[in-house]
Coordinates of C-alpha atoms and ligand atoms in Angstrom, one line a residue:
M1003 CA -0.2 0.0 0.1
K1004 CA 1.4 3.2 -1.2
I1005 CA 0.1 6.3 0.5
E1006 CA 0.9 9.2 -1.9
K1007 CA 1.5 12.8 -1.1
N1008 CA 0.1 16.0 -2.4
K1009 CA -1.6 13.9 -5.2
S1010 CA -3.6 15.9 -8.1
L1011 CA -6.9 14.8 -8.4
K1012 CA -7.3 16.4 -11.7
N1013 CA -8.1 13.2 -13.5
N1014 CA -10.1 11.8 -10.5
N1015 CA -12.9 13.7 -10.8
T1016 CA -15.1 13.7 -13.7
F1017 CA -15.4 17.4 -13.7
G1018 CA -11.8 17.8 -14.0
I1019 CA -11.3 19.9 -11.2
D1020 CA -7.3 20.5 -10.6
V1021 CA -7.4 20.4 -6.9
S1022 CA -4.8 18.1 -4.8
A1023 CA -5.5 15.6 -2.0
R1024 CA -2.6 16.1 0.9
K1025 CA -2.4 12.0 1.3
Y1026 CA -3.9 9.9 -1.3
V1027 CA -4.2 5.8 -1.2
E1028 CA -5.5 3.1 -3.7
I1029 CA -6.9 0.3 -1.8
Y1030 CA -7.5 -3.5 -3.8
D1031 CA -8.9 -5.1 -1.0
E1032 CA -10.6 -5.1 2.4
D1033 CA -7.9 -6.4 4.4
E1034 CA -5.8 -3.5 2.9
L1035 CA -8.5 -1.0 3.9
K1036 CA -8.7 -2.2 7.4
Q1037 CA -4.9 -2.1 7.9
L1038 CA -4.9 1.5 6.5
L1039 CA -7.6 2.2 8.8
S1040 CA -5.6 1.3 11.6
L1041 CA -2.2 3.0 11.0
S1042 CA -2.1 5.4 14.0
E1043 CA -0.6 8.3 11.9
L1044 CA -3.7 8.5 9.8
K1045 CA -6.3 8.3 13.2
D1046 CA -6.9 12.2 13.2
E1047 CA -6.9 12.7 9.3
A1048 CA -9.9 13.6 7.5
K1049 CA -10.7 10.8 5.0
L1050 CA -12.8 10.8 1.6
V1051 CA -13.3 7.8 -0.2
L1052 CA -13.6 8.2 -3.9
G1053 CA -14.8 6.0 -6.7
G1054 CA -14.7 7.1 -10.0
G1055 CA -15.3 11.0 -8.9
S1056 CA -18.3 11.3 -11.5
N1057 CA -20.7 12.7 -8.9
I1058 CA -18.3 15.0 -6.8
L1059 CA -17.2 18.8 -7.4
F1060 CA -14.1 19.7 -5.7
T1061 CA -13.9 23.4 -4.4
H1062 CA -10.6 23.4 -2.7
D1063 CA -7.7 21.0 -2.1
Y1064 CA -8.7 18.2 0.3
N1065 CA -6.8 18.5 3.6
G1066 CA -6.6 14.9 4.5
I1067 CA -6.4 11.3 2.8
V1068 CA -8.5 10.3 0.0
I1069 CA -8.8 6.6 -0.2
K1070 CA -9.6 5.2 -4.1
N1071 CA -11.5 2.3 -3.9
S1072 CA -10.3 0.1 -6.7
I1073 CA -11.5 -3.4 -4.8
P1074 CA -12.1 -5.7 -7.9
G1075 CA -14.0 -8.7 -8.7
I1076 CA -17.7 -10.1 -10.2
K1077 CA -19.4 -13.2 -9.2
I1078 CA -22.2 -15.4 -9.0
I1079 CA -22.6 -16.6 -5.3
F1080 CA -26.0 -18.2 -5.8
E1081 CA -27.9 -19.0 -8.4
D1082 CA -31.6 -20.9 -8.8
E1083 CA -33.7 -21.6 -12.1
K1084 CA -35.2 -18.2 -11.2
L1085 CA -32.6 -15.7 -10.2
C1086 CA -28.6 -15.1 -9.5
L1087 CA -27.3 -13.6 -6.4
V1088 CA -24.1 -11.4 -8.2
K1089 CA -21.4 -9.9 -6.1
A1090 CA -19.6 -7.1 -7.2
G1091 CA -16.2 -5.4 -5.4
A1092 CA -16.9 -1.8 -4.8
G1093 CA -14.1 -0.7 -7.2
V1094 CA -15.8 -2.5 -10.1
I1095 CA -16.8 0.0 -12.7
W1096 CA -20.5 -0.1 -12.3
N1097 CA -21.1 -0.7 -16.2
D1098 CA -18.8 -3.5 -16.3
L1099 CA -21.5 -5.2 -13.9
V1100 CA -24.2 -3.9 -16.3
L1101 CA -22.6 -5.7 -19.3
F1102 CA -21.4 -8.5 -17.5
A1103 CA -25.5 -9.2 -16.4
V1104 CA -26.5 -8.3 -20.2
E1105 CA -24.2 -10.9 -21.6
K1106 CA -25.5 -13.5 -19.2
N1107 CA -29.3 -12.1 -20.2
L1108 CA -29.3 -11.9 -16.0
G1109 CA -32.2 -8.6 -16.1
G1110 CA -32.9 -5.9 -14.0
I1111 CA -29.6 -3.5 -14.4
E1112 CA -29.7 -3.1 -18.0
N1113 CA -31.6 0.4 -18.0
L1114 CA -28.7 1.5 -15.6
I1115 CA -26.1 1.0 -18.8
S1116 CA -23.5 3.6 -19.0
I1117 CA -24.0 5.4 -15.9
P1118 CA -20.2 6.2 -14.7
G1119 CA -18.3 5.7 -11.9
T1120 CA -18.0 2.4 -9.7
V1121 CA -20.0 -0.8 -7.9
G1122 CA -19.5 0.9 -4.5
A1123 CA -21.0 4.3 -4.8
A1124 CA -23.8 3.1 -6.6
P1125 CA -25.7 2.5 -3.3
V1126 CA -24.7 6.1 -2.1
Q1127 CA -27.2 8.0 -4.1
N1128 CA -29.3 4.7 -5.4
I1129 CA -28.1 5.6 -9.1
G1130 CA -31.3 5.5 -11.4
A1131 CA -32.3 5.9 -15.1
Y1132 CA -34.8 5.3 -17.7
G1133 CA -37.2 4.3 -14.8
E1134 CA -35.0 1.8 -12.7
E1135 CA -33.4 2.4 -9.8
L1136 CA -30.8 0.3 -7.8
Q1137 CA -33.1 -0.9 -5.0
N1138 CA -34.9 -2.3 -7.4
T1139 CA -32.3 -5.4 -7.6
F1140 CA -30.5 -4.6 -4.4
H1141 CA -30.1 -7.4 -2.0
S1142 CA -27.5 -6.3 0.6
L1143 CA -23.7 -4.7 0.5
K1144 CA -20.6 -5.2 3.1
G1145 CA -18.6 -2.1 4.3
I1146 CA -15.9 -1.1 7.1
Y1147 CA -16.9 1.6 9.2
I1148 CA -14.2 4.3 8.9
E1149 CA -13.8 5.1 13.0
T1150 CA -13.6 1.6 14.2
G1151 CA -12.6 -0.2 11.2
K1152 CA -15.5 -2.8 12.2
E1153 CA -17.2 -4.7 9.3
S1154 CA -21.0 -4.6 8.8
V1155 CA -23.6 -6.0 6.4
F1156 CA -26.4 -3.4 5.3
E1157 CA -29.8 -5.0 4.4
K1158 CA -31.8 -3.5 1.8
E1159 CA -34.4 -2.1 4.4
E1160 CA -31.3 -0.5 6.6
C1161 CA -29.9 1.2 3.9
K1162 CA -33.2 3.6 3.5
F1163 CA -33.2 4.3 -0.2
G1164 CA -35.1 7.3 -1.9
Y1165 CA -34.8 9.2 -4.9
R1166 CA -31.0 9.5 -5.2
E1167 CA -30.9 9.1 -1.8
S1168 CA -29.8 6.2 1.2
I1169 CA -28.4 6.3 4.4
F1170 CA -24.3 6.4 2.9
K1171 CA -25.3 10.0 1.2
E1172 CA -27.1 11.1 4.7
E1173 CA -26.2 9.9 8.3
L1174 CA -23.1 7.4 6.9
K1175 CA -21.3 10.1 5.0
E1176 CA -17.7 9.9 5.6
K1177 CA -18.3 7.6 7.9
F1178 CA -18.4 4.1 6.1
I1179 CA -16.7 2.5 3.1
I1180 CA -18.7 0.3 0.9
T1181 CA -16.6 -2.7 -0.1
S1182 CA -19.0 -4.7 -2.1
V1183 CA -22.3 -5.2 -2.9
I1184 CA -24.7 -8.1 -3.8
L1185 CA -27.3 -7.7 -6.2
E1186 CA -30.4 -10.3 -7.0
L1187 CA -30.7 -10.6 -10.9
Y1188 CA -33.4 -12.7 -12.9
K1189 CA -33.6 -14.8 -15.6
N1190 CA -36.3 -14.7 -17.7
S1191 CA -37.0 -11.3 -16.6
Q1192 CA -39.1 -8.7 -18.9
P1193 CA -37.3 -5.5 -19.7
V1194 CA -38.8 -2.6 -18.4
F1195 CA -39.4 -0.3 -21.3
N1196 CA -42.3 2.3 -20.7
Y1197 CA -40.0 5.3 -20.2
G1198 CA -41.1 7.6 -23.6
T1199 CA -37.7 7.8 -25.3
I1200 CA -36.8 4.0 -25.1
K1201 CA -40.3 2.7 -26.1
N1202 CA -40.3 5.2 -28.9
E1203 CA -36.7 3.6 -30.0
L1204 CA -37.8 0.2 -29.3
E1205 CA -40.9 0.5 -31.7
K1206 CA -38.4 0.8 -34.7
L1207 CA -37.4 -2.7 -33.9
P1208 CA -38.6 -5.6 -36.4
S1209 CA -39.6 -7.8 -33.3
V1210 CA -41.9 -6.8 -30.5
N1211 CA -40.3 -9.4 -28.3
Y1212 CA -37.7 -7.0 -27.0
S1213 CA -34.6 -8.7 -25.4
I1214 CA -32.5 -7.0 -22.2
K1215 CA -29.7 -6.3 -24.8
D1216 CA -31.9 -4.6 -27.1
V1217 CA -32.9 -2.2 -24.4
S1218 CA -29.5 -1.5 -23.0
D1219 CA -28.4 -0.7 -26.5
I1220 CA -30.8 1.5 -27.1
I1221 CA -30.4 3.4 -23.8
A1222 CA -26.7 3.2 -24.2
K1223 CA -27.0 5.3 -27.6
I1224 CA -29.6 7.6 -26.3
R1225 CA -26.9 8.7 -23.5
N1226 CA -24.1 8.7 -25.9
D1227 CA -25.8 11.0 -28.3
K1228 CA -27.3 13.2 -25.2
L1229 CA -24.7 13.1 -22.4
P1230 CA -21.4 15.1 -22.6
D1231 CA -18.7 12.5 -22.8
P1232 CA -16.8 13.6 -19.6
T1233 CA -13.3 13.0 -21.0
A1234 CA -13.9 15.8 -23.9
I1235 CA -16.3 17.8 -21.2
G1236 CA -15.6 17.9 -17.5
N1237 CA -19.1 17.2 -15.9
A1238 CA -21.0 15.4 -13.4
G1239 CA -24.0 14.2 -15.1
S1240 CA -27.2 16.2 -13.5
F1241 CA -26.1 18.6 -11.1
F1242 CA -29.2 19.2 -9.6
K1243 CA -32.1 16.6 -8.2
N1244 CA -35.6 16.9 -10.0
P1245 CA -37.6 18.6 -7.1
E1246 CA -41.1 16.7 -5.8
I1247 CA -43.2 19.4 -4.7
D1248 CA -46.9 19.5 -3.1
K1249 CA -49.9 18.5 -5.4
D1250 CA -51.2 22.1 -4.1
Q1251 CA -48.1 24.1 -5.0
F1252 CA -48.0 22.1 -8.4
L1253 CA -51.5 22.9 -9.4
E1254 CA -51.1 26.7 -8.2
L1255 CA -47.7 26.6 -10.7
K1256 CA -49.5 25.0 -13.0
K1257 CA -52.3 27.7 -13.8
E1258 CA -49.4 29.8 -14.5
H1259 CA -47.4 27.7 -16.4
P1260 CA -50.1 25.2 -18.2
E1261 CA -47.0 23.3 -20.0
I1262 CA -45.1 22.4 -16.9
P1263 CA -44.1 18.6 -16.8
C1264 CA -44.8 16.2 -14.2
F1265 CA -44.3 12.8 -13.0
T1266 CA -46.6 10.9 -9.8
S1267 CA -44.1 10.8 -6.9
P1268 CA -44.5 8.4 -4.2
H1269 CA -46.4 10.1 -0.7
N1270 CA -48.6 12.3 -2.7
K1271 CA -46.2 14.3 -4.2
V1272 CA -45.4 15.6 -8.0
K1273 CA -42.1 15.5 -9.8
I1274 CA -41.0 18.1 -11.9
P1275 CA -37.5 17.7 -14.1
A1276 CA -35.3 20.0 -12.8
G1277 CA -34.0 20.4 -16.3
W1278 CA -37.2 22.0 -17.5
L1279 CA -37.2 24.6 -14.8
V1280 CA -33.2 25.4 -15.4
E1281 CA -33.9 25.6 -19.3
K1282 CA -37.2 27.7 -19.0
C1283 CA -35.0 30.1 -17.1
G1284 CA -32.9 30.6 -20.0
W1285 CA -30.1 28.8 -19.3
K1286 CA -29.5 25.6 -21.3
G1287 CA -26.5 26.2 -23.6
K1288 CA -25.6 29.3 -21.8
R1289 CA -21.6 29.9 -21.1
I1290 CA -20.1 32.1 -19.0
K1291 CA -16.3 32.0 -19.2
N1292 CA -15.3 28.3 -18.3
V1293 CA -18.6 27.3 -17.4
G1294 CA -21.6 26.5 -18.2
V1295 CA -24.9 24.8 -18.9
H1296 CA -24.8 22.0 -21.7
E1297 CA -26.7 22.4 -24.8
K1298 CA -28.6 19.0 -25.1
Q1299 CA -29.4 18.6 -21.1
A1300 CA -30.0 21.7 -18.6
L1301 CA -29.2 19.7 -15.8
V1302 CA -25.6 19.3 -16.9
L1303 CA -23.3 21.8 -15.6
V1304 CA -19.9 21.6 -17.6
N1305 CA -16.2 23.0 -17.2
Y1306 CA -15.2 24.2 -20.6
G1307 CA -11.3 23.9 -19.1
Y1308 CA -9.7 25.7 -16.6
A1309 CA -12.8 26.1 -14.6
T1310 CA -12.3 25.8 -10.4
G1311 CA -14.8 24.3 -8.2
E1312 CA -16.1 27.7 -6.8
D1313 CA -16.9 28.4 -10.7
I1314 CA -19.0 25.8 -11.1
L1315 CA -20.6 26.4 -7.6
S1316 CA -21.4 30.2 -8.4
L1317 CA -23.0 29.2 -11.6
A1318 CA -25.4 26.3 -9.7
Q1319 CA -26.1 29.5 -7.0
E1320 CA -27.4 31.5 -10.0
I1321 CA -29.1 29.0 -11.7
K1322 CA -30.9 28.5 -8.1
I1323 CA -31.6 31.8 -7.7
S1324 CA -33.4 32.3 -10.9
V1325 CA -35.6 29.2 -10.5
I1326 CA -36.6 30.1 -7.2
K1327 CA -37.7 34.0 -8.5
K1328 CA -39.2 32.7 -11.4
F1329 CA -41.1 29.1 -10.0
G1330 CA -40.7 29.4 -6.4
I1331 CA -38.8 26.2 -6.3
E1332 CA -35.7 25.5 -4.5
L1333 CA -33.2 23.4 -6.5
T1334 CA -31.4 20.7 -4.3
E1335 CA -27.7 19.9 -5.4
E1336 CA -27.4 16.0 -6.8
V1337 CA -23.7 16.1 -6.8
N1338 CA -21.5 15.7 -3.5
I1339 CA -19.7 19.0 -2.8
Y1340 CA -16.2 19.1 -1.0
Ligands
FAD641 P1 -17.7 9.3 -6.7 O1 -18.2 10.2 -7.6 O2 -16.3 9.0 -6.6 O3 -18.3 9.6 -5.0 C1 -19.8 9.8 -5.1 C2 -19.8 9.8 -3.5 O4 -19.9 8.5 -2.9 C3 -18.9 10.4 -2.8 O5 -19.4 11.1 -1.6 C4 -17.9 9.4 -2.4 O6 -17.3 9.7 -1.1 C5 -19.1 8.2 -1.8 N1 -18.5 7.0 -2.2 C6 -17.6 6.9 -3.5 N2 -17.5 5.3 -3.4 C7 -17.9 4.7 -1.8 C8 -17.8 3.6 -1.3 N3 -17.3 2.5 -1.8 N4 -18.2 3.4 -0.2 C9 -19.1 4.7 0.5 N5 -18.9 6.0 0.1 C10 -18.3 6.1 -1.5 N6 -26.1 9.0 -11.5 C11 -27.3 8.6 -11.7 O7 -27.7 8.1 -10.9 N7 -28.2 8.2 -12.9 C12 -27.4 8.5 -14.1 O8 -28.3 8.5 -15.1 C13 -26.2 9.0 -14.1 N8 -25.8 9.6 -15.3 C14 -24.2 10.1 -15.1 C15 -24.3 10.6 -16.5 C16 -22.5 11.4 -16.3 C17 -22.1 11.6 -17.6 C18 -22.2 11.6 -15.6 C19 -20.7 12.2 -15.3 C20 -22.5 11.2 -14.2 C21 -24.0 10.3 -14.1 N9 -24.5 10.2 -12.7 C22 -25.8 9.5 -12.8 C23 -23.9 10.2 -11.5 C24 -22.9 9.6 -11.2 O9 -22.1 8.7 -12.4 C25 -23.5 8.4 -10.4 O10 -23.5 8.8 -9.0 C26 -22.3 7.0 -9.7 O11 -22.7 6.3 -8.9 C27 -21.2 7.9 -9.1 O12 -20.1 6.9 -9.2 P2 -18.4 7.3 -8.6 O13 -17.6 6.1 -8.5 O14 -18.1 8.1 -9.4 O15 -18.3 8.0 -6.9
NAP642 P1 -35.6 13.0 -20.3 O1 -36.1 11.8 -20.5 O2 -35.3 14.1 -20.8 O3 -36.6 13.2 -19.1 C1 -36.7 14.7 -17.7 C2 -36.7 14.0 -16.8 O4 -38.0 13.9 -16.5 C3 -36.2 13.3 -16.1 O5 -35.1 13.7 -15.1 C4 -36.8 12.0 -15.6 O6 -37.0 11.9 -14.0 C5 -38.2 12.7 -15.6 N1 -38.9 11.5 -16.6 C6 -39.2 11.5 -17.6 N2 -39.8 10.1 -18.3 C7 -40.2 9.8 -17.2 C8 -41.6 8.6 -16.6 N3 -41.5 7.9 -17.4 N4 -41.5 8.6 -15.6 C9 -40.9 9.0 -14.6 N5 -39.8 10.1 -14.6 C10 -39.9 10.8 -16.0 O7 -34.1 13.2 -18.8 P2 -32.8 12.7 -19.5 O8 -32.0 13.8 -18.7 O9 -32.6 12.6 -20.8 O10 -32.3 11.5 -18.5 C11 -32.7 9.9 -19.0 C12 -32.6 9.3 -17.4 O11 -31.2 9.4 -17.5 C13 -33.5 10.0 -16.4 O12 -33.8 8.4 -15.8 C14 -32.2 10.5 -15.8 O13 -32.3 10.6 -14.5 C15 -31.3 9.6 -16.2 N6 -29.6 10.5 -16.0 C16 -29.3 11.0 -14.8 C17 -28.2 11.3 -14.7 C18 -27.5 11.8 -13.1 O14 -26.3 12.3 -13.2 N7 -28.3 11.4 -12.3 C19 -27.2 12.0 -15.7 C20 -27.8 11.7 -17.0 C21 -29.2 11.1 -17.5 P3 -35.9 10.7 -13.3 O15 -34.5 11.6 -13.2 O16 -36.4 10.8 -11.8 O17 -35.9 9.6 -14.1

């Protein structure tokens, strides 16, 4: 285990923000992680676990140790005629796990294809796309408490999954490191494709018996066409969450903006696409020096070159203010800000 000093994190975050970590270490297995956490010289050091850095905005150098989780391995640990339990190391690239499942015709995560990042970060915000969320196939996960080095297993109910939320993004933020995740994937499952854009594309196919691979191929293509590639333009996907508002507030808004899109949400709430709100405030495609709002997706803030985290944050702040002024809705960040 090699602890580096003053390590640049520019290539460790998809915004491409040029900050550094006072200390940096990459770990490849649980024992190594336990050993690291037991080092007395690191006892009082702030610790940040990092996967692919695709949901992070660094606003300053990290004054502590960054622990890059690279624990590998994908394995089927149980199988019967209906399902498979698949265990993956937290450092596995999420998309590699999706491709593994699709190749074996195991259903459940095909809609989550092309989401950047690692398996270990997937439960943190209960990743979701195209009508599916991680929690729908989640079985359990294992990890280690940073303070005590103690191992623990979390079953689904204990993870407090919500819309882009979990216990690991709230109470256990910076307290617990996920080391492996087990998913429950299904043989002969029917893909979920009632999400508008996928359905339209699938209907162009000759057969109506859509396979898991048909659905994942189409989603990968749509995403590829619509979203900026972080290796070309720095970004962290959607910067804000879609707000969920009360029905009464929605009905009032609809009087003033009859075209407002909406989707039903649990607990009698209404989900409004944040991208629509941002676009209606005139931000889509706007560029201010080194930062901007992507031209095809108003929820994605981009770094055109040498932006700092503060530059991105102040653009986000301006956007939030304009959305409050126009719609009375407060956007909240999906990206983790450090
Ligand atoms: P990081 O950015 O490295 O970390 C994110 C947070 O999780 C940090 O707080 C970190 O400390 C914590 N963390 C990371 N690993 C662990 C661990 N092992 N244990 C405990 N905590 C950990 N998200 C979606 O939900 N749906 C999408 O469709 C989607 N599309 C995207 C498209 C693009 C182009 C981009 C750039 C991002 C997109 N995202 C999407 C956001 C992002 O890819 C996901 O949130 C992803 O799960 C982040 O993984 P990561 O490994 O990069 O996490
Ligand atoms: P889109 O299809 O243009 O739709 C805009 C928004 O409307 C989405 O955010 C989505 O909410 C909601 N929506 C659309 N159809 C819906 C339906 N049938 N049921 C419920 N909600 C619906 O969205 P997009 O920007 O191209 O993204 C497509 C998918 O990829 C979305 O699920 C989005 O979350 C995901 N994505 C996420 C990120 C990220 O960083 N988090 C980045 C890119 C794409 P939901 O977001 O709740 O699905």
